[in-house]
Coordinates of C-alpha atoms and ligand atoms in Angstrom, one line a residue:
M893 CA -216.0 -153.4 77.4
T894 CA -216.0 -154.6 74.2
N895 CA -218.3 -157.5 72.6
K896 CA -216.3 -160.0 73.6
T897 CA -218.0 -163.1 76.0
R898 CA -218.7 -161.9 79.5
V899 CA -216.7 -163.9 82.6
F900 CA -217.8 -163.2 86.0
S901 CA -217.1 -165.3 89.1
G902 CA -216.3 -164.6 93.2
V903 CA -214.2 -165.7 96.0
Q904 CA -215.4 -165.1 99.7
P905 CA -212.9 -163.4 101.5
T906 CA -213.6 -166.3 104.6
G907 CA -209.9 -166.7 105.3
N908 CA -207.1 -168.3 103.8
L909 CA -207.3 -169.2 100.2
H910 CA -206.3 -172.8 99.3
L911 CA -205.0 -174.9 96.9
G912 CA -208.8 -176.1 96.1
N913 CA -209.8 -172.3 95.1
Y914 CA -206.6 -171.4 92.9
L915 CA -207.1 -175.2 91.0
G916 CA -210.8 -174.8 91.4
A917 CA -211.5 -171.8 90.3
I918 CA -207.9 -169.4 90.4
T919 CA -206.4 -170.8 87.7
K920 CA -209.2 -170.9 85.2
F921 CA -209.9 -166.7 86.2
V922 CA -206.3 -166.2 84.7
A923 CA -206.8 -168.2 81.5
M924 CA -209.5 -166.3 80.6
Q925 CA -208.4 -163.4 81.5
R926 CA -207.3 -161.8 77.9
E927 CA -210.0 -164.0 75.3
H928 CA -213.0 -162.6 77.6
D929 CA -214.4 -159.6 79.2
C930 CA -214.1 -160.8 83.1
L931 CA -215.0 -159.9 86.8
Y932 CA -213.7 -161.6 89.3
C933 CA -215.3 -160.4 92.6
V934 CA -214.0 -160.2 96.1
V935 CA -217.6 -161.2 97.8
D936 CA -217.6 -160.3 101.0
L937 CA -221.5 -159.6 101.0
H938 CA -221.6 -163.5 100.7
A939 CA -218.9 -163.9 103.9
I940 CA -220.7 -162.3 106.4
T941 CA -224.0 -165.5 105.7
V942 CA -221.8 -166.5 108.7
W943 CA -220.2 -164.3 111.3
Q944 CA -216.9 -162.2 110.0
E945 CA -214.7 -160.1 112.8
P946 CA -214.9 -156.8 110.3
A947 CA -211.0 -156.2 111.3
E948 CA -210.3 -159.9 109.9
L949 CA -213.2 -159.5 107.1
A950 CA -211.2 -156.2 105.7
R951 CA -208.2 -158.2 106.0
N952 CA -209.3 -160.6 104.2
T953 CA -211.0 -159.2 101.4
R954 CA -207.3 -157.1 100.9
E955 CA -206.0 -160.6 100.8
V956 CA -207.7 -162.2 97.8
T957 CA -207.2 -159.2 95.6
A958 CA -203.6 -159.9 96.6
A959 CA -203.9 -164.0 95.8
F960 CA -206.2 -163.1 92.8
I961 CA -202.4 -160.6 91.6
A962 CA -200.2 -163.1 92.8
S963 CA -201.8 -165.5 90.9
G964 CA -201.9 -163.9 87.9
L965 CA -205.0 -161.3 87.3
D966 CA -203.8 -158.8 85.9
P967 CA -206.3 -155.5 87.3
K968 CA -206.0 -154.1 84.1
L969 CA -207.3 -156.8 81.9
S970 CA -209.7 -157.6 84.3
I971 CA -212.1 -155.6 86.5
L972 CA -211.3 -156.8 90.6
F973 CA -213.4 -155.4 92.4
N974 CA -215.3 -155.9 96.4
Q975 CA -219.1 -156.9 96.1
S976 CA -220.1 -154.2 98.5
Q977 CA -218.9 -151.5 96.4
V978 CA -221.5 -152.1 94.1
A979 CA -224.8 -152.1 96.0
E980 CA -227.2 -153.2 92.4
H981 CA -226.0 -156.5 93.4
A982 CA -227.7 -156.6 96.5
E983 CA -230.7 -154.6 94.7
L984 CA -231.0 -157.7 92.3
A985 CA -230.4 -160.3 94.8
W986 CA -234.0 -158.6 96.6
I987 CA -236.0 -158.8 93.6
F988 CA -234.6 -162.4 92.8
N989 CA -235.9 -163.2 96.4
C990 CA -239.3 -162.7 95.0
V991 CA -238.4 -164.3 91.9
A992 CA -237.0 -167.5 93.1
R993 CA -239.4 -170.1 95.0
L994 CA -238.6 -171.6 98.4
G995 CA -239.0 -175.2 97.2
W996 CA -235.6 -174.4 94.9
L997 CA -234.0 -172.9 97.8
N998 CA -234.6 -175.5 100.3
R999 CA -232.9 -178.2 97.8
M1000 CA -229.6 -176.6 98.2
T1001 CA -226.6 -178.7 99.8
Q1002 CA -224.5 -176.3 100.5
F1003 CA -227.5 -174.6 103.1
K1004 CA -227.7 -177.9 104.1
E1005 CA -224.3 -178.3 105.1
K1006 CA -223.3 -175.6 106.3
A1007 CA -226.3 -174.5 108.4
G1008 CA -225.6 -178.1 109.8
K1009 CA -228.1 -179.5 112.6
D1010 CA -228.7 -176.2 114.1
K1011 CA -230.9 -174.5 110.8
E1012 CA -233.1 -172.2 113.0
A1013 CA -229.7 -170.3 113.9
A1014 CA -228.3 -170.2 110.7
S1015 CA -228.9 -167.0 109.1
V1016 CA -231.8 -165.6 106.9
G1017 CA -228.5 -164.6 104.1
L1018 CA -227.1 -168.0 104.4
Y1019 CA -229.9 -169.2 103.3
A1020 CA -230.5 -166.6 100.8
Y1021 CA -226.7 -167.0 99.4
P1022 CA -227.8 -168.4 95.7
T1023 CA -230.3 -165.8 95.0
L1024 CA -227.2 -163.2 95.9
M1025 CA -225.2 -165.2 93.9
A1026 CA -227.7 -165.1 90.9
A1027 CA -227.9 -161.0 91.3
D1028 CA -223.8 -161.0 91.0
I1029 CA -223.8 -162.5 87.6
L1030 CA -226.6 -161.9 85.8
V1031 CA -226.6 -158.3 87.3
Y1032 CA -223.9 -157.7 84.5
R1033 CA -225.6 -160.1 81.8
A1034 CA -222.6 -162.6 82.1
T1035 CA -222.9 -166.0 80.1
H1036 CA -219.8 -168.0 82.0
V1037 CA -219.0 -168.3 85.6
P1038 CA -215.6 -170.3 85.8
V1039 CA -216.0 -172.1 89.0
G1040 CA -215.4 -175.8 91.1
E1041 CA -217.8 -178.7 91.4
D1042 CA -219.4 -177.4 94.6
Q1043 CA -220.8 -174.7 93.2
K1044 CA -222.8 -176.6 90.1
Q1045 CA -225.6 -176.5 92.0
H1046 CA -225.8 -172.9 92.9
L1047 CA -225.1 -172.2 88.8
E1048 CA -228.6 -174.1 88.0
L1049 CA -230.3 -172.1 90.1
A1050 CA -229.2 -169.2 88.5
R1051 CA -230.2 -170.7 85.3
D1052 CA -233.6 -171.1 86.7
I1053 CA -233.8 -167.5 88.2
A1054 CA -233.3 -166.1 84.8
Q1055 CA -235.5 -168.2 83.3
K1056 CA -238.4 -167.7 85.3
F1057 CA -237.3 -163.4 85.3
N1058 CA -237.6 -163.7 81.7
N1059 CA -241.2 -165.5 81.5
D1060 CA -242.5 -163.7 84.3
F1061 CA -241.9 -160.5 82.6
A1062 CA -241.5 -161.7 79.0
R1063 CA -244.6 -159.1 77.7
Q1064 CA -242.6 -156.2 79.3
I1065 CA -239.1 -157.5 77.9
E1066 CA -240.3 -157.5 74.6
A1067 CA -241.8 -154.6 74.3
A1068 CA -238.2 -153.3 75.5
G1069 CA -237.1 -154.7 72.2
H1070 CA -234.6 -157.8 73.8
A1071 CA -236.6 -160.3 71.6
D1072 CA -234.7 -163.3 73.1
G1073 CA -235.0 -162.9 76.8
F1074 CA -233.3 -160.1 79.4
F1075 CA -231.0 -162.8 81.1
P1076 CA -228.9 -164.8 79.2
L1077 CA -228.9 -168.3 81.3
P1078 CA -225.2 -168.0 82.6
E1079 CA -223.1 -171.8 82.0
P1080 CA -221.0 -172.8 84.4
L1081 CA -217.2 -173.7 83.5
I1082 CA -216.1 -177.0 85.7
Q1083 CA -212.9 -178.4 83.8
G1084 CA -209.9 -180.0 84.4
P1085 CA -208.3 -182.7 86.7
A1086 CA -208.8 -180.5 89.9
T1087 CA -212.6 -179.1 90.0
R1088 CA -212.9 -180.3 93.5
V1089 CA -209.9 -180.8 95.5
M1090 CA -210.5 -183.0 98.9
S1091 CA -208.9 -182.7 102.0
L1092 CA -205.8 -183.9 102.6
R1093 CA -206.1 -185.5 106.0
D1094 CA -209.3 -186.8 104.8
G1095 CA -210.6 -187.7 100.7
S1096 CA -214.3 -187.8 101.3
K1097 CA -214.1 -184.2 102.2
K1098 CA -214.1 -181.0 100.0
M1099 CA -210.9 -178.7 100.7
S1100 CA -212.0 -175.8 102.5
K1101 CA -210.9 -173.0 104.3
S1102 CA -213.2 -173.3 107.4
D1103 CA -211.5 -177.1 107.8
P1104 CA -210.3 -176.7 111.4
S1105 CA -207.1 -178.5 110.7
D1106 CA -204.8 -176.6 109.0
L1107 CA -203.1 -179.7 108.0
S1108 CA -206.0 -180.8 105.6
R1109 CA -205.1 -177.9 102.8
I1110 CA -202.5 -175.8 100.8
N1111 CA -202.7 -172.7 101.9
L1112 CA -201.5 -170.0 99.0
A1113 CA -199.7 -168.0 101.4
D1114 CA -197.7 -171.3 103.3
D1115 CA -194.0 -171.4 102.6
A1116 CA -192.2 -173.7 101.5
D1117 CA -191.4 -175.7 104.3
T1118 CA -195.0 -175.5 105.6
I1119 CA -196.1 -177.0 102.1
A1120 CA -193.2 -179.9 102.0
K1121 CA -194.4 -180.7 105.6
K1122 CA -198.6 -180.8 104.7
I1123 CA -198.0 -182.8 102.1
Q1124 CA -195.6 -185.6 103.7
K1125 CA -198.5 -185.7 106.4
A1126 CA -201.3 -186.3 103.6
K1127 CA -202.9 -189.5 104.4
T1128 CA -202.2 -191.9 101.9
D1129 CA -202.5 -195.9 102.1
P1130 CA -199.9 -198.6 101.7
E1131 CA -200.3 -199.9 98.0
P1132 CA -197.8 -198.6 95.5
L1133 CA -198.9 -196.4 92.8
P1134 CA -201.4 -197.9 90.4
S1135 CA -200.5 -197.6 86.1
E1136 CA -203.8 -196.6 85.1
E1137 CA -206.9 -194.5 86.5
A1138 CA -209.4 -198.0 87.3
G1139 CA -206.2 -198.5 90.3
L1140 CA -207.3 -195.1 91.8
E1141 CA -211.2 -196.8 92.5
G1142 CA -211.7 -196.9 96.2
R1143 CA -208.3 -195.0 97.2
P1144 CA -210.1 -191.7 97.3
E1145 CA -207.1 -190.1 99.0
L1146 CA -204.5 -190.9 96.2
E1147 CA -206.9 -190.1 93.5
N1148 CA -206.7 -186.3 95.0
L1149 CA -203.1 -186.2 95.1
I1150 CA -202.8 -187.6 91.9
G1151 CA -205.6 -185.0 90.5
I1152 CA -203.6 -182.1 92.0
F1153 CA -200.4 -183.6 90.6
A1154 CA -202.0 -183.1 87.3
A1155 CA -203.4 -180.0 87.5
L1156 CA -200.1 -178.2 88.6
T1157 CA -197.9 -180.1 86.5
N1158 CA -200.9 -179.7 83.8
K1159 CA -200.9 -183.6 82.5
S1160 CA -203.6 -185.2 82.4
R1161 CA -203.7 -188.0 85.0
A1162 CA -203.4 -190.8 83.4
D1163 CA -199.8 -189.2 81.9
V1164 CA -198.7 -189.1 86.3
L1165 CA -199.9 -192.5 86.5
R1166 CA -198.1 -193.8 83.3
D1167 CA -195.1 -192.1 84.9
Y1168 CA -195.4 -192.8 88.8
G1169 CA -197.2 -196.1 88.6
G1170 CA -195.6 -198.5 90.5
K1171 CA -194.1 -196.3 92.7
Q1172 CA -193.8 -196.1 96.1
F1173 CA -195.6 -192.8 97.5
S1174 CA -192.5 -191.7 98.9
D1175 CA -191.4 -190.7 95.5
F1176 CA -194.3 -189.2 94.4
K1177 CA -194.6 -187.6 97.5
R1178 CA -191.0 -185.6 97.0
A1179 CA -192.1 -185.0 93.2
L1180 CA -196.1 -183.3 94.5
V1181 CA -193.7 -181.0 97.2
D1182 CA -191.6 -179.8 94.5
A1183 CA -194.7 -179.0 92.0
S1184 CA -196.1 -177.4 94.6
V1185 CA -193.6 -175.4 96.3
A1186 CA -192.6 -174.2 92.4
K1187 CA -196.4 -172.8 92.1
I1188 CA -197.6 -171.9 95.1
G1189 CA -194.1 -170.5 97.1
P1190 CA -194.4 -167.3 94.4
I1191 CA -197.4 -166.8 94.7
G1192 CA -197.0 -166.8 98.9
D1193 CA -194.1 -164.1 98.2
G1194 CA -196.2 -162.5 95.9
I1195 CA -199.5 -162.0 98.8
R1196 CA -197.1 -160.7 101.6
R1197 CA -195.3 -158.3 99.1
L1198 CA -198.8 -157.1 97.9
M1199 CA -200.3 -156.9 101.6
S1200 CA -197.3 -154.4 102.7
D1201 CA -199.3 -151.6 100.5
T1202 CA -202.8 -151.9 101.3
A1203 CA -203.7 -148.4 99.9
E1204 CA -202.7 -149.8 96.4
I1205 CA -205.1 -152.6 97.1
D1206 CA -207.9 -150.3 97.7
R1207 CA -206.8 -147.9 94.9
I1208 CA -207.0 -151.1 92.1
L1209 CA -210.5 -152.3 94.1
K1210 CA -212.1 -149.0 94.2
D1211 CA -210.6 -148.6 90.5
G1212 CA -212.7 -152.4 89.7
S1213 CA -215.6 -150.8 91.8
D1214 CA -216.4 -147.9 89.4
R1215 CA -215.9 -150.2 86.3
A1216 CA -218.2 -153.1 87.2
R1217 CA -220.4 -150.4 88.9
A1218 CA -220.7 -148.6 85.2
I1219 CA -221.7 -151.9 84.1
A1220 CA -224.3 -153.1 86.5
V1221 CA -226.1 -149.6 86.8
P1222 CA -227.4 -149.2 83.2
I1223 CA -228.9 -152.9 83.7
M1224 CA -230.2 -152.2 86.7
R1225 CA -231.9 -149.5 85.3
Q1226 CA -233.6 -151.4 82.5
V1227 CA -234.6 -154.1 85.1
K1228 CA -236.5 -151.7 87.3
E1229 CA -238.4 -150.4 84.0
I1230 CA -239.3 -154.2 83.0
A1231 CA -240.8 -154.5 87.1
G1232 CA -242.5 -151.5 87.0
F1233 CA -240.4 -149.3 89.3
I1234 CA -241.0 -145.6 88.7
R1235 CA -237.6 -144.0 88.3
Ligands
AQP1706 N1 -211.8 -177.7 97.1 C1 -211.9 -177.5 96.6 N2 -211.6 -177.7 95.1 C2 -212.1 -177.4 94.2 N3 -212.6 -175.8 94.0 C3 -213.1 -175.5 95.0 N4 -213.6 -174.6 95.5 C4 -213.7 -174.2 96.4 N5 -212.9 -174.8 97.0 C5 -213.0 -175.8 96.2 C6 -213.6 -172.8 94.6 O1 -213.6 -171.9 94.5 C7 -214.1 -170.6 94.5 C8 -214.3 -169.8 95.8 O2 -214.8 -170.3 96.5 P1 -215.4 -169.9 97.8 O3 -214.6 -168.9 98.8 O4 -216.5 -168.4 97.5 O5 -216.3 -170.5 98.4 P2 -216.3 -171.6 99.2 O6 -216.6 -173.2 98.2 O7 -217.1 -172.0 100.3 O8 -215.2 -171.9 99.7 P3 -214.4 -172.6 100.8 O9 -213.2 -172.7 101.1 O10 -214.9 -174.4 101.1 O11 -214.8 -171.6 102.2 P4 -215.5 -172.3 103.6 O12 -214.7 -173.1 104.4 O13 -215.7 -170.8 103.9 O14 -216.9 -173.1 103.0 C9 -215.6 -171.2 94.0 O15 -215.5 -171.2 92.6 C10 -215.2 -172.9 94.3 O16 -216.2 -173.0 93.4

């Protein structure tokens, strides 16, 4: 590790990775790996906040790792690992549970959405998810976190936790020689035309792994025919495409497809509308199929190839976990000293 900016982000091994995860997060991970010290984590401890079949969890953990690599992450440049192999995440999360306030967690919209109507039946882990996420980032004192729009609120909470820890232990932190607080306030990096990719069936719902309809998302493991079928079936409206962004108002499904196409082809939404304004959906959808297959097709092939050698994936995760632990252990040692734990 050098003194470059430290970046951390994670993806849950909860099922099929999709275009939203790819455009909202993984493409950003890849773009940052040469300029920064990056840790990218398969967050298996987060996954079990809702029930996971153990054999499926192991398979999904390897598949997310394969998707990282097939998307262009280099395990030599970036640290790729799974969260449960670095116990310091859970250890710091406990301390953060005692720093964070109930009122802060009560405001988290993801818990409300995921717990649904029957909150009493949700796991305690699902409720405390954001304190573990803060620990994931801060156990490396990472300063930048590339994520999709949906994680913005959790990142704000991580900043509040870091700030409160710095305030609560200000005397001890200063005595330990940290003039500007112990934890940095991590910044979310939420940029580009596809920070919130929506369902292909409903423009008001986020594209999600847990949507029961497979037609709602493009999975990174989908083959070319499946991608084409899903885009052809994607919900649209009968009007032709507008030439300017103002014409996207009130047309969420179209806005979503334009954002996806812009992100896949490295264009702005305005450029896309200039090219396709006035055309029929069939023309645009054909171009969208081509762009999607060109980008996602090779990733699916890569995932299948990598998944045929799971021992190699496990070796990569073990190596990444050892490297992650080498950063986390000394930070955790300082946290314990600051908090007054005898070692
Ligand atoms: N639809 C999306 N658009 C843009 N970014 C997205 N992300 C997720 N969905 C979209 C970003 O992908 C990263 C990893 O997400 P995650 O797997 O850790 O958690 P999630 O947000 O809970 O993903 P899903 O697909 O919505 O899973 P389920 O269905 O289990 O809830 C994050 O950076 C996230 O912002």
